[in-house]
PDB file of C-alpha atoms in Angstrom:
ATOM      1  CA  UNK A 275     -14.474  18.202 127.618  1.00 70.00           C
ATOM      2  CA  UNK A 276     -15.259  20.025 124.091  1.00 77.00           C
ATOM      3  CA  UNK A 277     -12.053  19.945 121.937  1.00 81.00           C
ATOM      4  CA  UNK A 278     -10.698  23.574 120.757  1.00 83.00           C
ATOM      5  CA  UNK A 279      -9.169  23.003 118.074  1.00 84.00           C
ATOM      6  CA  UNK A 280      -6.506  26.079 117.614  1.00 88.00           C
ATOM      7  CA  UNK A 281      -5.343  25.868 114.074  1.00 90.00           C
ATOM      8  CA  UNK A 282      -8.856  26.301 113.035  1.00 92.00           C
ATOM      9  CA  UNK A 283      -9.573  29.356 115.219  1.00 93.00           C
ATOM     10  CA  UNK A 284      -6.153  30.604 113.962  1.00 94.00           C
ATOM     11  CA  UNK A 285      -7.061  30.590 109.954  1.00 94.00           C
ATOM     12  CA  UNK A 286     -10.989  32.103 111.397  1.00 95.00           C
ATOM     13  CA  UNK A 287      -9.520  34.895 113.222  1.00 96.00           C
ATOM     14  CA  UNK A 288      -6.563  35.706 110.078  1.00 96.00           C
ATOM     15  CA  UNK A 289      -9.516  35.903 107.552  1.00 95.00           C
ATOM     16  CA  UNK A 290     -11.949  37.712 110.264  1.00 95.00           C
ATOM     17  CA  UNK A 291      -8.433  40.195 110.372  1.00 96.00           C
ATOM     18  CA  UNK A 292      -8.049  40.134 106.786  1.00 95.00           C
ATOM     19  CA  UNK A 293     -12.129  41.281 106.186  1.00 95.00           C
ATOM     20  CA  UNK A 294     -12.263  43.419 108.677  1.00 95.00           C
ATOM     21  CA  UNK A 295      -9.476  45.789 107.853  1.00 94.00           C
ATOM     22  CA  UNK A 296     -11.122  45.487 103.787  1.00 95.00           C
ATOM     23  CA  UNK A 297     -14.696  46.384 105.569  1.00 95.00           C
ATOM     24  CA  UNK A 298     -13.207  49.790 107.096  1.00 93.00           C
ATOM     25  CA  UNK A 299     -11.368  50.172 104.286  1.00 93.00           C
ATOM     26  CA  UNK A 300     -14.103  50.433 102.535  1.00 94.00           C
ATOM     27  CA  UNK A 301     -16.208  52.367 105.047  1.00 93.00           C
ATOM     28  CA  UNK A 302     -13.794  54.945 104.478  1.00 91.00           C
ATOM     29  CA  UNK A 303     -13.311  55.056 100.626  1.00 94.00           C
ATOM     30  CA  UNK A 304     -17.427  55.371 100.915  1.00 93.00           C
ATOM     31  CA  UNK A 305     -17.154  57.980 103.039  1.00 92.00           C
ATOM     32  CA  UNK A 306     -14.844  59.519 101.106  1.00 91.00           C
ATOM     33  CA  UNK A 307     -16.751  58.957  97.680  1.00 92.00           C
ATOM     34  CA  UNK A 308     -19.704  60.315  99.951  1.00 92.00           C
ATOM     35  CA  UNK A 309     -18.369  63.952 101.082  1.00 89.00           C
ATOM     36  CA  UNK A 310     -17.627  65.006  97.456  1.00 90.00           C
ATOM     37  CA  UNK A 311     -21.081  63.985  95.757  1.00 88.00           C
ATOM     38  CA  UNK A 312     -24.587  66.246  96.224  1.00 88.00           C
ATOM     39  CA  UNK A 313     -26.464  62.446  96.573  1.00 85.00           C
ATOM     40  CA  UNK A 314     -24.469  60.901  99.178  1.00 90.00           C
ATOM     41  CA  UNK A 315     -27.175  58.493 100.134  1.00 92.00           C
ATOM     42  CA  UNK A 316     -26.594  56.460  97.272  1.00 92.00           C
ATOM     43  CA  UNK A 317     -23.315  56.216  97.511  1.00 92.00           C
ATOM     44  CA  UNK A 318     -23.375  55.025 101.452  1.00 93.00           C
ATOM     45  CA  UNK A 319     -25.986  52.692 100.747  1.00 95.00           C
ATOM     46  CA  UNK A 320     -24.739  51.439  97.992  1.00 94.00           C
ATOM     47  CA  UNK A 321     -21.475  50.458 100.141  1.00 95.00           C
ATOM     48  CA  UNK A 322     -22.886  49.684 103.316  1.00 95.00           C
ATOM     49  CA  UNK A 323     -24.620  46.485 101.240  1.00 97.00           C
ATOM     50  CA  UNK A 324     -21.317  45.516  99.309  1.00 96.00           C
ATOM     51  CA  UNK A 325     -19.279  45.453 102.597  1.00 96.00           C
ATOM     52  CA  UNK A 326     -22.194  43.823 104.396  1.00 96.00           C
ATOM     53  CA  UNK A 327     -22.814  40.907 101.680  1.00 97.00           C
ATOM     54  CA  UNK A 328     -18.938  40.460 101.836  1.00 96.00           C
ATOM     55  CA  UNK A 329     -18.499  40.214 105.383  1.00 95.00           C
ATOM     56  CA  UNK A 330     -21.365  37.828 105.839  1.00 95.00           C
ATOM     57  CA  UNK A 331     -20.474  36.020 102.939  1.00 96.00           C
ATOM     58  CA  UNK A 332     -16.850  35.209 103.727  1.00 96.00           C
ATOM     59  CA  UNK A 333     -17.799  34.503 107.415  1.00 95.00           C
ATOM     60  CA  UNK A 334     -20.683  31.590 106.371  1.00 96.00           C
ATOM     61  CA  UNK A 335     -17.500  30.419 103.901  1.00 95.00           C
ATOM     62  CA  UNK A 336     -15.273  30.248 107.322  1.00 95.00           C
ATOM     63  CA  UNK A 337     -17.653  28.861 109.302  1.00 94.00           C
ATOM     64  CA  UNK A 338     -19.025  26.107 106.503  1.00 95.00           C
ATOM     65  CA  UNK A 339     -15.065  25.212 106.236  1.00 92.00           C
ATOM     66  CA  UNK A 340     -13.542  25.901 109.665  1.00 91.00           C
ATOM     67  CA  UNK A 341     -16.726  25.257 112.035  1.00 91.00           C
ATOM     68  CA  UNK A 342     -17.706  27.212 114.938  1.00 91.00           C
ATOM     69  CA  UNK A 343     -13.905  27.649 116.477  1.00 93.00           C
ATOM     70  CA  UNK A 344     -13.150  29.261 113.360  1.00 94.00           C
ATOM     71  CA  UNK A 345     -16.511  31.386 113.340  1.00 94.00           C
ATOM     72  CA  UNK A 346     -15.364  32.396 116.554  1.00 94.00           C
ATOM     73  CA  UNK A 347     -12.048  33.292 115.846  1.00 95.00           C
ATOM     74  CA  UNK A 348     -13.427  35.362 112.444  1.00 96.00           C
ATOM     75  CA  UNK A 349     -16.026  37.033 114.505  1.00 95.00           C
ATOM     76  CA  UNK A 350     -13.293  38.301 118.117  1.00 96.00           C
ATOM     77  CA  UNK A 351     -11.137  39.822 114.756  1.00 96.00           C
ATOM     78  CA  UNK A 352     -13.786  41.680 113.094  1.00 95.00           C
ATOM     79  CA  UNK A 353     -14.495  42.874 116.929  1.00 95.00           C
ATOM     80  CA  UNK A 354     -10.657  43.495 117.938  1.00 96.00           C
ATOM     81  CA  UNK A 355      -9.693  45.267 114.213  1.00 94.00           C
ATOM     82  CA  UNK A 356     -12.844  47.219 114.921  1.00 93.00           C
ATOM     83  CA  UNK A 357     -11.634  48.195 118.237  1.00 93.00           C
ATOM     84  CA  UNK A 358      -8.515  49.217 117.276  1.00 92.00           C
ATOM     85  CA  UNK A 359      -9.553  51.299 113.955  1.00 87.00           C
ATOM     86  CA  UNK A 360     -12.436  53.342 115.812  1.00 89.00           C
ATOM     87  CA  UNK A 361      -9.257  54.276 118.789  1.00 90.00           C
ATOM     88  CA  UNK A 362      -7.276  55.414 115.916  1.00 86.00           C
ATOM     89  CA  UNK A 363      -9.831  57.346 113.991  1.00 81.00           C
ATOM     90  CA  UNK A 364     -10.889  59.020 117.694  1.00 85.00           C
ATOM     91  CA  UNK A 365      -7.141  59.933 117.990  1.00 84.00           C
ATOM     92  CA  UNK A 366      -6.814  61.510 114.038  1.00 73.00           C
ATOM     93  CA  UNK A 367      -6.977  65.061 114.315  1.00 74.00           C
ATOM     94  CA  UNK A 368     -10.076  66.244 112.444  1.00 69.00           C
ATOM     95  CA  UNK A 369     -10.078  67.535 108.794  1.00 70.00           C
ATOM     96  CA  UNK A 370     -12.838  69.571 107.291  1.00 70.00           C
ATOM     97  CA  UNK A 371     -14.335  67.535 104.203  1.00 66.00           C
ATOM     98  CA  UNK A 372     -13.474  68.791 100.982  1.00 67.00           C
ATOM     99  CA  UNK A 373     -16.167  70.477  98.913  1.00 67.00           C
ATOM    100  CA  UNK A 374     -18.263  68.779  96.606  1.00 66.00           C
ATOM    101  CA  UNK A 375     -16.962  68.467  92.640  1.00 65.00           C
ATOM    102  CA  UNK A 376     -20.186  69.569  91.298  1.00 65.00           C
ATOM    103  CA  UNK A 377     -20.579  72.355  93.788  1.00 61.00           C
ATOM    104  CA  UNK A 378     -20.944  75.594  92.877  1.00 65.00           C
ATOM    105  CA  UNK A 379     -17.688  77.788  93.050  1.00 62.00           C
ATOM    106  CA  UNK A 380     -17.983  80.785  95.611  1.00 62.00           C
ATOM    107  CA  UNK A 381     -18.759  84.277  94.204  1.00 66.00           C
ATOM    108  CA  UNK A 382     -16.517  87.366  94.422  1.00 63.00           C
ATOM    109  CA  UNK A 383     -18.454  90.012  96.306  1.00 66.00           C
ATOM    110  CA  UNK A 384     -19.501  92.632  94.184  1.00 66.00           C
ATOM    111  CA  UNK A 385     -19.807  96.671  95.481  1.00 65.00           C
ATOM    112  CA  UNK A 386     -23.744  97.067  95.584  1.00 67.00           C
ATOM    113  CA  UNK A 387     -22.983 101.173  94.036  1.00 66.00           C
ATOM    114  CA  UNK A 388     -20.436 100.483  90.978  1.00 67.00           C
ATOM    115  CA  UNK A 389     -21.645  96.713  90.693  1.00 61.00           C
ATOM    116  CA  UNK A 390     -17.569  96.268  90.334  1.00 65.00           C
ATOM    117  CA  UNK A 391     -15.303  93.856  92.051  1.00 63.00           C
ATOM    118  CA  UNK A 392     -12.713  94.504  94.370  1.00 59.00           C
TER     119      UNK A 392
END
């Protein structure tokens, strides 16, 4: 019989928690970073490879340290926090993003006759 040993897929799955809710935390500070910038490739990329590296970094760390129980135990959290954050971001009412810093501020309409505005 293969020994589980549960201590070790304990500390896995509380630094798989812990990494997972910093990984949509920063999915969302991208985002947010993203919606107010006229290049928001850059900015997503540039975040989508810092939260990558981290994740994949902390979870060789865990499973180096902890072995595969506590690979296992990192990898069901990253899956169950990422459950639970995409149910509660589905639930979250909608909010048009805010308009770029650098964007250009709207125009008053101008009468085409008198060239005055109202």
């Amino acid at each position: 019989m293969i020994a589980f040993d549960w201590s070790v897929a304990a500390l896995g799955f509380a630094c798989g928690a812990g990494m997972s809710v910093l990984f949509f935390a920063g999915l969302g500070l991208g985002m947010r970073l993203a919606l107010r910038t006229n290049s928001p490739i850059r900015i997503l990329s540039l975040s989508a490879v810092l939260r990558i590296a981290a994740l994949l970094a902390v979870g060789w760390l865990v499973a180096a340290q902890g072995g595969p129980w506590a690979f296992a135990g990192y990898g069901l959290a990253f899956f169950l926090i990422r459950t639970v954050f995409t149910s509660l971001a589905r639930l979250a009412p909608a909010s048009p993003p805010p308009p770029p810093a650098d964007a250009e501020q709207p125009r008053m309409p101008t009468n085409k006759v008198t060239g005055e505005t109202p």
